[in-house]
CSV table of C-alpha atoms in Angstrom, one decimal:
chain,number,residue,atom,x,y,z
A,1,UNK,CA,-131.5,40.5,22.8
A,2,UNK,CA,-128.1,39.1,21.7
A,3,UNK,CA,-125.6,41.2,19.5
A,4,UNK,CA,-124.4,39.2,16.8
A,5,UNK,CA,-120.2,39.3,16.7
A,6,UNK,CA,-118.8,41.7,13.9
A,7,UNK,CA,-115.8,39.7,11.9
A,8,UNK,CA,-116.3,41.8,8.6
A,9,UNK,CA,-113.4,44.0,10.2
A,10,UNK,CA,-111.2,41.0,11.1
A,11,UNK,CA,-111.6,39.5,7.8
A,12,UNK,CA,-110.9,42.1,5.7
A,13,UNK,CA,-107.0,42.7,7.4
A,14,UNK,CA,-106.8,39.4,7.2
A,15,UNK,CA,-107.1,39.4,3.4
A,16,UNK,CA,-104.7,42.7,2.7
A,17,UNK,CA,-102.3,41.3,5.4
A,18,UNK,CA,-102.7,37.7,3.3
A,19,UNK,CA,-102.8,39.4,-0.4
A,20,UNK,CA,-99.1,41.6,0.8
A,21,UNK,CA,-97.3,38.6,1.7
A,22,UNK,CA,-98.5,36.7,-1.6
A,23,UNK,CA,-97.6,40.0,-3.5
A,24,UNK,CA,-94.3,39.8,-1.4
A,25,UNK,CA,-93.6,36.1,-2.1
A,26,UNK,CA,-94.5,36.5,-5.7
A,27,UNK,CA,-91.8,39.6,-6.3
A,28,UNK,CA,-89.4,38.4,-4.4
A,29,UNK,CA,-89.9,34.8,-7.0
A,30,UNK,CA,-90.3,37.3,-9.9
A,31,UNK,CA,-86.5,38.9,-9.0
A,32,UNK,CA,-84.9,36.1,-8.1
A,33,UNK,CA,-85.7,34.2,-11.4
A,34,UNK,CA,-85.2,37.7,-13.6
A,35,UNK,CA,-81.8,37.3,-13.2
A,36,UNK,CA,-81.8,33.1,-13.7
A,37,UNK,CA,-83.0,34.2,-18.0
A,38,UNK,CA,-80.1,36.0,-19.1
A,39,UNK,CA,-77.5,34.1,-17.0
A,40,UNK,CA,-79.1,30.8,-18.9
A,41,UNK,CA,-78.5,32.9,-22.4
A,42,UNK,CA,-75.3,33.8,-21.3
A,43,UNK,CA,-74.0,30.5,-20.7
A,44,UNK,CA,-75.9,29.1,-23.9
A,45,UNK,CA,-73.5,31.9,-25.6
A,46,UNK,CA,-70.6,30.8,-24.0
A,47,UNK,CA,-71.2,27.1,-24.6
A,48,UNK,CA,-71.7,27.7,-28.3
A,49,UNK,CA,-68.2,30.3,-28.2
A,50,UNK,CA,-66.5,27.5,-26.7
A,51,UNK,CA,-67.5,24.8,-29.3
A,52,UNK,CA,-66.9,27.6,-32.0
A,53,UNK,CA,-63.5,27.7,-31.2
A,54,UNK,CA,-62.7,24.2,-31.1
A,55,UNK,CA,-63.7,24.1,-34.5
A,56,UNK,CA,-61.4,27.1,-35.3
A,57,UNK,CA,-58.3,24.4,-34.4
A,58,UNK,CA,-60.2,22.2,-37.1
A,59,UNK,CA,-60.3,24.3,-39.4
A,60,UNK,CA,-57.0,25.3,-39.4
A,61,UNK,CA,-56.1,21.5,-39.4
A,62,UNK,CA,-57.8,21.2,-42.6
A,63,UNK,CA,-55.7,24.4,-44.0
A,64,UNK,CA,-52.7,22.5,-43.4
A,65,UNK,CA,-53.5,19.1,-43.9
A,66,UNK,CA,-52.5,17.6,-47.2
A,67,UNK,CA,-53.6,14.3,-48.7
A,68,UNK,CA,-50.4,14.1,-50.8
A,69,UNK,CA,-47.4,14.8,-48.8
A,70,UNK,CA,-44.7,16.5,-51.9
A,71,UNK,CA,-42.3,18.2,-50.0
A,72,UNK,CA,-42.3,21.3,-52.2
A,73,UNK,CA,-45.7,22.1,-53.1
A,74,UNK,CA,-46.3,21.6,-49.3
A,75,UNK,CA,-44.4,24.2,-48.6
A,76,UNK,CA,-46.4,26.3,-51.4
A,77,UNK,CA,-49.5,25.6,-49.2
A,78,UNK,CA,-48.5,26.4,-46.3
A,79,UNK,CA,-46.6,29.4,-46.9
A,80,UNK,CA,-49.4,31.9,-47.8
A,81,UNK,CA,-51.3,30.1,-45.0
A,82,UNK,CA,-49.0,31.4,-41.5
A,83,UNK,CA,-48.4,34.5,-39.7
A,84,UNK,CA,-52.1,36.2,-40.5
A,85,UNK,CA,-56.0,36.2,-39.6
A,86,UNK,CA,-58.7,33.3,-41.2
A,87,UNK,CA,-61.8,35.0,-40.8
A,88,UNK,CA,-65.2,33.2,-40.7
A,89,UNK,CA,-68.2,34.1,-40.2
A,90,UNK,CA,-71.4,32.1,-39.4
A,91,UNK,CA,-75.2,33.2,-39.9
A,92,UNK,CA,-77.8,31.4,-38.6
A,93,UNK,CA,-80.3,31.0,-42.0
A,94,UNK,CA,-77.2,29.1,-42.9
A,95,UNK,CA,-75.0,27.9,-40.5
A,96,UNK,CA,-77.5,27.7,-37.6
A,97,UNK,CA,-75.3,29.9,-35.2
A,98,UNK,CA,-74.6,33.7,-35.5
A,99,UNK,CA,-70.9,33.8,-35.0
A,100,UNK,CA,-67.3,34.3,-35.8
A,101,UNK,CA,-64.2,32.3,-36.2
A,102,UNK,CA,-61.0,33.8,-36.6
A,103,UNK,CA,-57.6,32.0,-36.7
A,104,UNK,CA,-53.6,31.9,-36.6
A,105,UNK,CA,-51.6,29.9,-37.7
A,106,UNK,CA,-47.8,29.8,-36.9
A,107,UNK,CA,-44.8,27.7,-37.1
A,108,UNK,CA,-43.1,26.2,-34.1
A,109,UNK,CA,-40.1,25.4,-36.4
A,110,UNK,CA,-40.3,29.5,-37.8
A,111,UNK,CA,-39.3,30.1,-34.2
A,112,UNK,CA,-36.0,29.9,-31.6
A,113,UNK,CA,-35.9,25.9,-29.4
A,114,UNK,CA,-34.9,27.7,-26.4
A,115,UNK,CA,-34.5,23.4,-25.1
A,116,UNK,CA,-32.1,23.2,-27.8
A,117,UNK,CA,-30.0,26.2,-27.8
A,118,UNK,CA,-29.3,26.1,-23.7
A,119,UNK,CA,-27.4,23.8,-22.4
A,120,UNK,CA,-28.9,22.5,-18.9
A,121,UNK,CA,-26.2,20.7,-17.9
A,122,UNK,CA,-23.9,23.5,-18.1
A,123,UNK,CA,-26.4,26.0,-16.8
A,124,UNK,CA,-25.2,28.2,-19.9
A,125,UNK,CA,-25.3,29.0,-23.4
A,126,UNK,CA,-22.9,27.3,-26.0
A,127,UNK,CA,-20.3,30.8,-26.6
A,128,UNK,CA,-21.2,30.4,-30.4
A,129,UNK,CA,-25.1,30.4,-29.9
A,130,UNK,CA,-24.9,32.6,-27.2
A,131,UNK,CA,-22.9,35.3,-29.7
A,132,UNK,CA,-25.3,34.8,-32.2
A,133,UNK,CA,-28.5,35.4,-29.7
A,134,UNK,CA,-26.9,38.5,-28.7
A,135,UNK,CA,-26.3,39.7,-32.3
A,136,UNK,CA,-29.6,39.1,-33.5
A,137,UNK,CA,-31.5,40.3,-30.6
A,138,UNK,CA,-29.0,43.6,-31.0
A,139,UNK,CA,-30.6,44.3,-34.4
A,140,UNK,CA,-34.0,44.9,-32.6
A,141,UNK,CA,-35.0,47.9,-29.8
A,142,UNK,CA,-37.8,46.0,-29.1
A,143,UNK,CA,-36.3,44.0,-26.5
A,144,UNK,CA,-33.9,45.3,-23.6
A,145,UNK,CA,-30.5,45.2,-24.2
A,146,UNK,CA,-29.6,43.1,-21.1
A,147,UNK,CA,-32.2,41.0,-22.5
A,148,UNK,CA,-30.0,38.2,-22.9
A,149,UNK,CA,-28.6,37.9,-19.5
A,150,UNK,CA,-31.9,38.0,-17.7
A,151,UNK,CA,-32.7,35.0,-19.8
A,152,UNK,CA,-29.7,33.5,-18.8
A,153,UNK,CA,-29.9,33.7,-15.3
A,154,UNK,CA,-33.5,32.4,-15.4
A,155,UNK,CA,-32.3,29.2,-17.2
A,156,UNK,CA,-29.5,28.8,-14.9
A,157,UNK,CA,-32.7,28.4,-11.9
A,158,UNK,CA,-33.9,25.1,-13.9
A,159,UNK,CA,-32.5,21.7,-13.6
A,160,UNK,CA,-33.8,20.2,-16.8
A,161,UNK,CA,-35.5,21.7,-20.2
A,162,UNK,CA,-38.1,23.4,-20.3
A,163,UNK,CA,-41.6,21.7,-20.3
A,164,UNK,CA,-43.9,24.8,-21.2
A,165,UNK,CA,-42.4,28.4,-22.6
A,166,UNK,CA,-44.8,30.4,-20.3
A,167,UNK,CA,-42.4,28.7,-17.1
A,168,UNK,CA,-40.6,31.9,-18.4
A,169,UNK,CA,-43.1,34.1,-16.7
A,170,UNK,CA,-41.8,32.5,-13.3
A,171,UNK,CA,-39.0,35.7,-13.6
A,172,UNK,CA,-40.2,38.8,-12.2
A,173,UNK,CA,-38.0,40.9,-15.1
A,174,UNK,CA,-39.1,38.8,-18.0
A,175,UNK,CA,-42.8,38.7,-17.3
A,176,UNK,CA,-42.7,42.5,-17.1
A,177,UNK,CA,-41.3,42.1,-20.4
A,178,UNK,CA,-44.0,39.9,-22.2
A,179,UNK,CA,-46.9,40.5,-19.3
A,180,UNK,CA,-49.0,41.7,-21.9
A,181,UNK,CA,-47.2,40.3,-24.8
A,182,UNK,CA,-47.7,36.3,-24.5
A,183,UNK,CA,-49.6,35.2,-28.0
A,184,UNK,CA,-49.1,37.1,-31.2
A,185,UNK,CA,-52.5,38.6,-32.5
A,186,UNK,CA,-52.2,39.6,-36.1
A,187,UNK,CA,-53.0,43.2,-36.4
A,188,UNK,CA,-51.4,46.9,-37.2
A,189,UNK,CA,-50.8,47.5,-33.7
A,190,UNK,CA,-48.7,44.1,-33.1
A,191,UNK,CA,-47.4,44.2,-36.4
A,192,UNK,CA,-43.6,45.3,-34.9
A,193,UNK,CA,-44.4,43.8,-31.4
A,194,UNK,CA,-42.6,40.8,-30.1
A,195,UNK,CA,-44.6,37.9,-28.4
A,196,UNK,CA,-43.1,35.2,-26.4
A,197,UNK,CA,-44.9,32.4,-27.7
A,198,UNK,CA,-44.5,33.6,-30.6
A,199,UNK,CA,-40.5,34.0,-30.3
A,200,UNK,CA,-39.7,31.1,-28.4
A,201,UNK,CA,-40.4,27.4,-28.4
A,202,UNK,CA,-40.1,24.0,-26.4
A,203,UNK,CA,-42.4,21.7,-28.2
A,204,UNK,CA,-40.5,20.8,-31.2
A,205,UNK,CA,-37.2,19.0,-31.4
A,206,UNK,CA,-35.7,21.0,-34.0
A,207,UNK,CA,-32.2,22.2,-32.9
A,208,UNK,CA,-33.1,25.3,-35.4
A,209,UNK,CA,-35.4,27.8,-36.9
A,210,UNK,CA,-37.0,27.1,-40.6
A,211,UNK,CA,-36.4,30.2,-42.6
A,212,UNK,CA,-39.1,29.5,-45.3
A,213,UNK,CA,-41.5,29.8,-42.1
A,214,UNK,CA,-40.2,32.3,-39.8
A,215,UNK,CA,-43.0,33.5,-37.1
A,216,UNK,CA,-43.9,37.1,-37.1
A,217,UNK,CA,-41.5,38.1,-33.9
A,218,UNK,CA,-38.4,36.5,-35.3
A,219,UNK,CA,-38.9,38.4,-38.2
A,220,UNK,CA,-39.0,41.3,-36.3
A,221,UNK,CA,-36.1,40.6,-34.5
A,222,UNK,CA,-34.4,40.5,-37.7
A,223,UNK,CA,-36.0,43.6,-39.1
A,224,UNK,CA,-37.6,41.8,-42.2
A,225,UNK,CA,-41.0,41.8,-41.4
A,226,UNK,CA,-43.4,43.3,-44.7
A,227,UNK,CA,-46.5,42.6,-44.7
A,228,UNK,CA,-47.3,40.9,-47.6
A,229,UNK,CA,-51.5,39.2,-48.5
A,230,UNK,CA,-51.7,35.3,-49.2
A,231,UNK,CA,-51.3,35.7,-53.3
A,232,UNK,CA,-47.9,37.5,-52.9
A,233,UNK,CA,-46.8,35.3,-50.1
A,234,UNK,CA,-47.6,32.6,-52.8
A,235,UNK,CA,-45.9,34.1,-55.5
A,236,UNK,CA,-42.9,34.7,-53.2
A,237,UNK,CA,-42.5,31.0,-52.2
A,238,UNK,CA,-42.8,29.8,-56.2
A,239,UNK,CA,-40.6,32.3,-56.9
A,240,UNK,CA,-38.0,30.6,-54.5
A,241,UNK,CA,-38.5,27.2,-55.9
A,242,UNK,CA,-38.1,28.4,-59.2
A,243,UNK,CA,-34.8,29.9,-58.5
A,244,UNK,CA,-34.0,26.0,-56.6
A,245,UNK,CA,-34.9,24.4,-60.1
A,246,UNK,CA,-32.9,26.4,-61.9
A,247,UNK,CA,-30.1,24.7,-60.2
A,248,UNK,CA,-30.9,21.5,-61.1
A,249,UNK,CA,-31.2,22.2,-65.0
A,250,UNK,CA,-28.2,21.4,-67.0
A,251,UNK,CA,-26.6,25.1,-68.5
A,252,UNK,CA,-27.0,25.3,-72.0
A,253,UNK,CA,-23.4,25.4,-74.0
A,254,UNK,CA,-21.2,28.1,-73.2
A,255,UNK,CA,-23.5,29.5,-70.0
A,256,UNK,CA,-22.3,29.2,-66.4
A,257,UNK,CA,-24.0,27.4,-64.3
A,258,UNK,CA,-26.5,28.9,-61.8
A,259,UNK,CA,-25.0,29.7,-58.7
A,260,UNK,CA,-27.2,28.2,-55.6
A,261,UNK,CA,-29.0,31.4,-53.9
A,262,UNK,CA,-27.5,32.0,-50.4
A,263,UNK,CA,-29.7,32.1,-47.4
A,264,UNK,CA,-30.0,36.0,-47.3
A,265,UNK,CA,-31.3,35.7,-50.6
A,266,UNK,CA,-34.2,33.3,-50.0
A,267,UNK,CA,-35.3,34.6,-46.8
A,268,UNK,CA,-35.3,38.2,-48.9
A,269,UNK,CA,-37.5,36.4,-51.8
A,270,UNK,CA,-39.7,35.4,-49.3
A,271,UNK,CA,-40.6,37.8,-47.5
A,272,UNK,CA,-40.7,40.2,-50.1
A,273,UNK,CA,-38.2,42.7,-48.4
A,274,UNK,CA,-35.1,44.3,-50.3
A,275,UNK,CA,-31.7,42.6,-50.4
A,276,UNK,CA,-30.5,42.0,-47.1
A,277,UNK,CA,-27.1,42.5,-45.8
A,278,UNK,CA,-25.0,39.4,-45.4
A,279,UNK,CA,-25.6,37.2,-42.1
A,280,UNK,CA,-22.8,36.7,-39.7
A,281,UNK,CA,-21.7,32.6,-39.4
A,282,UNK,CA,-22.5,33.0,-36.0
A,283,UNK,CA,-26.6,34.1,-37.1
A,284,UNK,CA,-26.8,31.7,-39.9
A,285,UNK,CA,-25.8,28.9,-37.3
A,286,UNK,CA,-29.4,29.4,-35.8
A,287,UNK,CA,-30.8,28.2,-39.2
A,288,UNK,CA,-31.5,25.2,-41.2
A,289,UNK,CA,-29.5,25.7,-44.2
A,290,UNK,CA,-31.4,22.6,-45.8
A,291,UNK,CA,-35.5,23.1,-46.9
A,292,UNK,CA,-37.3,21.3,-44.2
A,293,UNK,CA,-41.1,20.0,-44.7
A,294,UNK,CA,-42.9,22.0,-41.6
A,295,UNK,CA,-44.1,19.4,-38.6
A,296,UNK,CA,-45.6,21.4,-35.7
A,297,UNK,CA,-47.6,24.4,-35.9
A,298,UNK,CA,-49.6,26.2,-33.1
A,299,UNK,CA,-52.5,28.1,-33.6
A,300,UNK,CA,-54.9,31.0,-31.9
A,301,UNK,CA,-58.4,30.9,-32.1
A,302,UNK,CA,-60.8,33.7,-31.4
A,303,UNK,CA,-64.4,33.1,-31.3
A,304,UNK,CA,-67.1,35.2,-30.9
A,305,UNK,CA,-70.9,34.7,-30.0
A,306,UNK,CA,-73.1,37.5,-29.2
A,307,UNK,CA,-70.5,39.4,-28.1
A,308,UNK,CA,-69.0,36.6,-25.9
A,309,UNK,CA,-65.5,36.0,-27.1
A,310,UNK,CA,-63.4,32.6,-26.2
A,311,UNK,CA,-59.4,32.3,-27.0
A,312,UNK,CA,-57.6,29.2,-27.3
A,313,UNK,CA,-53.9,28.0,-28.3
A,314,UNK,CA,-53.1,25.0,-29.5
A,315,UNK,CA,-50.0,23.0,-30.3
A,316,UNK,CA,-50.4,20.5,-33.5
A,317,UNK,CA,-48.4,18.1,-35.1
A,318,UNK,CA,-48.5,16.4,-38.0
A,319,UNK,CA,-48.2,12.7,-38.3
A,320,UNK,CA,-47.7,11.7,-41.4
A,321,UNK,CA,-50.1,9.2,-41.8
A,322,UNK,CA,-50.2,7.1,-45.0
A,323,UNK,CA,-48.3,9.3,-46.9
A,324,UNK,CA,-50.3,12.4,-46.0
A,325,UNK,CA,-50.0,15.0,-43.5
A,326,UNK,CA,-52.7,15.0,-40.9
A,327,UNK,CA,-52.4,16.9,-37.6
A,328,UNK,CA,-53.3,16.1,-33.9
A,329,UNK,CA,-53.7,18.0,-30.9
A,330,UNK,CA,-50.1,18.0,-28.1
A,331,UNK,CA,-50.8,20.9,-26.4
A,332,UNK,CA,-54.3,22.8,-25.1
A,333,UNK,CA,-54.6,26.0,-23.5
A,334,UNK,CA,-57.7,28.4,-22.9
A,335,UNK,CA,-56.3,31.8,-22.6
């Protein structure tokens, strides 16, 4: 009599030893694409932040753009427009996106050509612009007193002009300075801060700073910065032209003529702050004294998608195209 083999035994680990590693390979699948889901929503989020904030540059393009280019009510336009937050936000029954936009726009010509107020050549500043730096930067605590000197002897390190103002973070004293200060972010808390793009420029080829359009840090510098909303930043600016008309109207019989408002009144008009003292020559020399149309105009753009924030600065300039003002793109940064 034979005894027939028993495999029932055999088969059965075979099977649980079969079933663990399936079981195994199946997890170790399961975990490894787990984390592939959110990483793809992640990045769809970011995508859509990124293309968010390239619109924020358009849109403030279209806030400045003007299809009739009048020198005067230009200026009325983009006054109320500069120095403060444009909020947006998107909802996706509407807009197809859950998101936010928000936006700055500043002046280049509101702020200090550090290209055009060193001299490279002479690895110095002029004496007369270098007296006036020093007096105005002496009206603020918000920059070291020797402030002027370590800027200086940074300058002196460069052979030719400047080709980006963040080259000033090459100095070990002045990034320590502006480490955390680099782009002015309109808020409470930055309100009487003092930015370094935001106080400097090298992009423009204006020799001096626009007062009708002075950026939030030079105002601080000068101690005039109050706050003021969009309708009485408007009112301020009409308010100035007015005043500028009233010039050109002939005096009635036997009145004096209007006498031409002085730069410390305008910039006080403006910016809605009580009567300033009198400017030294040397100060006033880092103005135009003449009404300028704006040109170049940089602008911060926060956007926001699920919690996924993207930042970008951009330079713009206009171009004056067919008797309008459009704007382009110079400059790029992702910060």
């Amino acid at each position: 009599m034979h005894n027939k083999p028993q495999n029932s035994g055999f088969i059965l680990l075979l099977t649980v030893i079969l079933l663990s590693l399936m079981m195994a390979i199946v997890t170790k699948i399961y975990y490894r694409s787990s984390g592939v889901v959110p990483f793809i929503h992640t990045s769809l989020k970011r995508d859509q932040a990124h293309l968010l904030a390239f619109s924020g540059v358009q849109l403030a393009m279209s806030v400045l753009a003007s299809k009739d280019y009048a020198q005067e009510e230009y200026l009325k336009q983009v006054f109320p427009a500069v120095n403060d937050w444009h909020k947006i936000e998107l909802k996706k029954e509407i807009d197809g996106i859950d998101g936010e936009i928000n936006f700055c726009i500043t002046c280049e010509q509101g702020k200090f050509n550090l290209n055009k107020l060193y001299d490279f050549e002479k690895h110095a500043f002029p004496e007369n612009k270098r007296k006036a730096l020093v007096e105005i930067f002496a009206k603020t605590s918000l920059l070291k007193s020797d402030f002027i000197t370590e800027l200086e002897n940074f300058l002196k390190t460069k052979s030719k002009p400047l080709t980006d103002i963040a080259e000033l973070l090459e100095s070990p004293k002045l990034v320590e300075l502006f480490k955390d200060k680099i782009y002015y972010a309109p808020s409470k808390v930055n309100q009487a801060k003092i930015f370094l793009t935001d106080l400097f420029t090298v992009i423009d080829t204006h020799a001096k700073a626009n007062p009708l359009l002075l950026s939030n840090s030079v105002l601080n510098i000068m101690g005039l910065n109050s706050y003021q909303d969009g309708a009485a930043r408007q009112q301020s600016v009409a308010a100035v032209f007015k005043k500028l008309h009233d010039l050109q109207e002939k005096p009635k019989a036997g009145a004096s003529p209007a006498k031409a408002p002085e730069i410390e009144e305008i910039i006080s008009d403006l910016y809605g702050v009580p009567k300033i003292s009198k400017l030294s020559s040397e100060i006033l020399s880092l103005f135009v004294a003449d009404i300028l149309p704006p040109m170049t105009f940089s602008v911060l753009v926060y956007s926001t998608v699920n919690l996924i924030t993207c930042k970008i600065f951009a330079i713009i300039q206009s171009d004056n195209a067919n008797g309008g003002t459009y704007f382009n793109v110079v400059r790029l940064y992702w910060i």
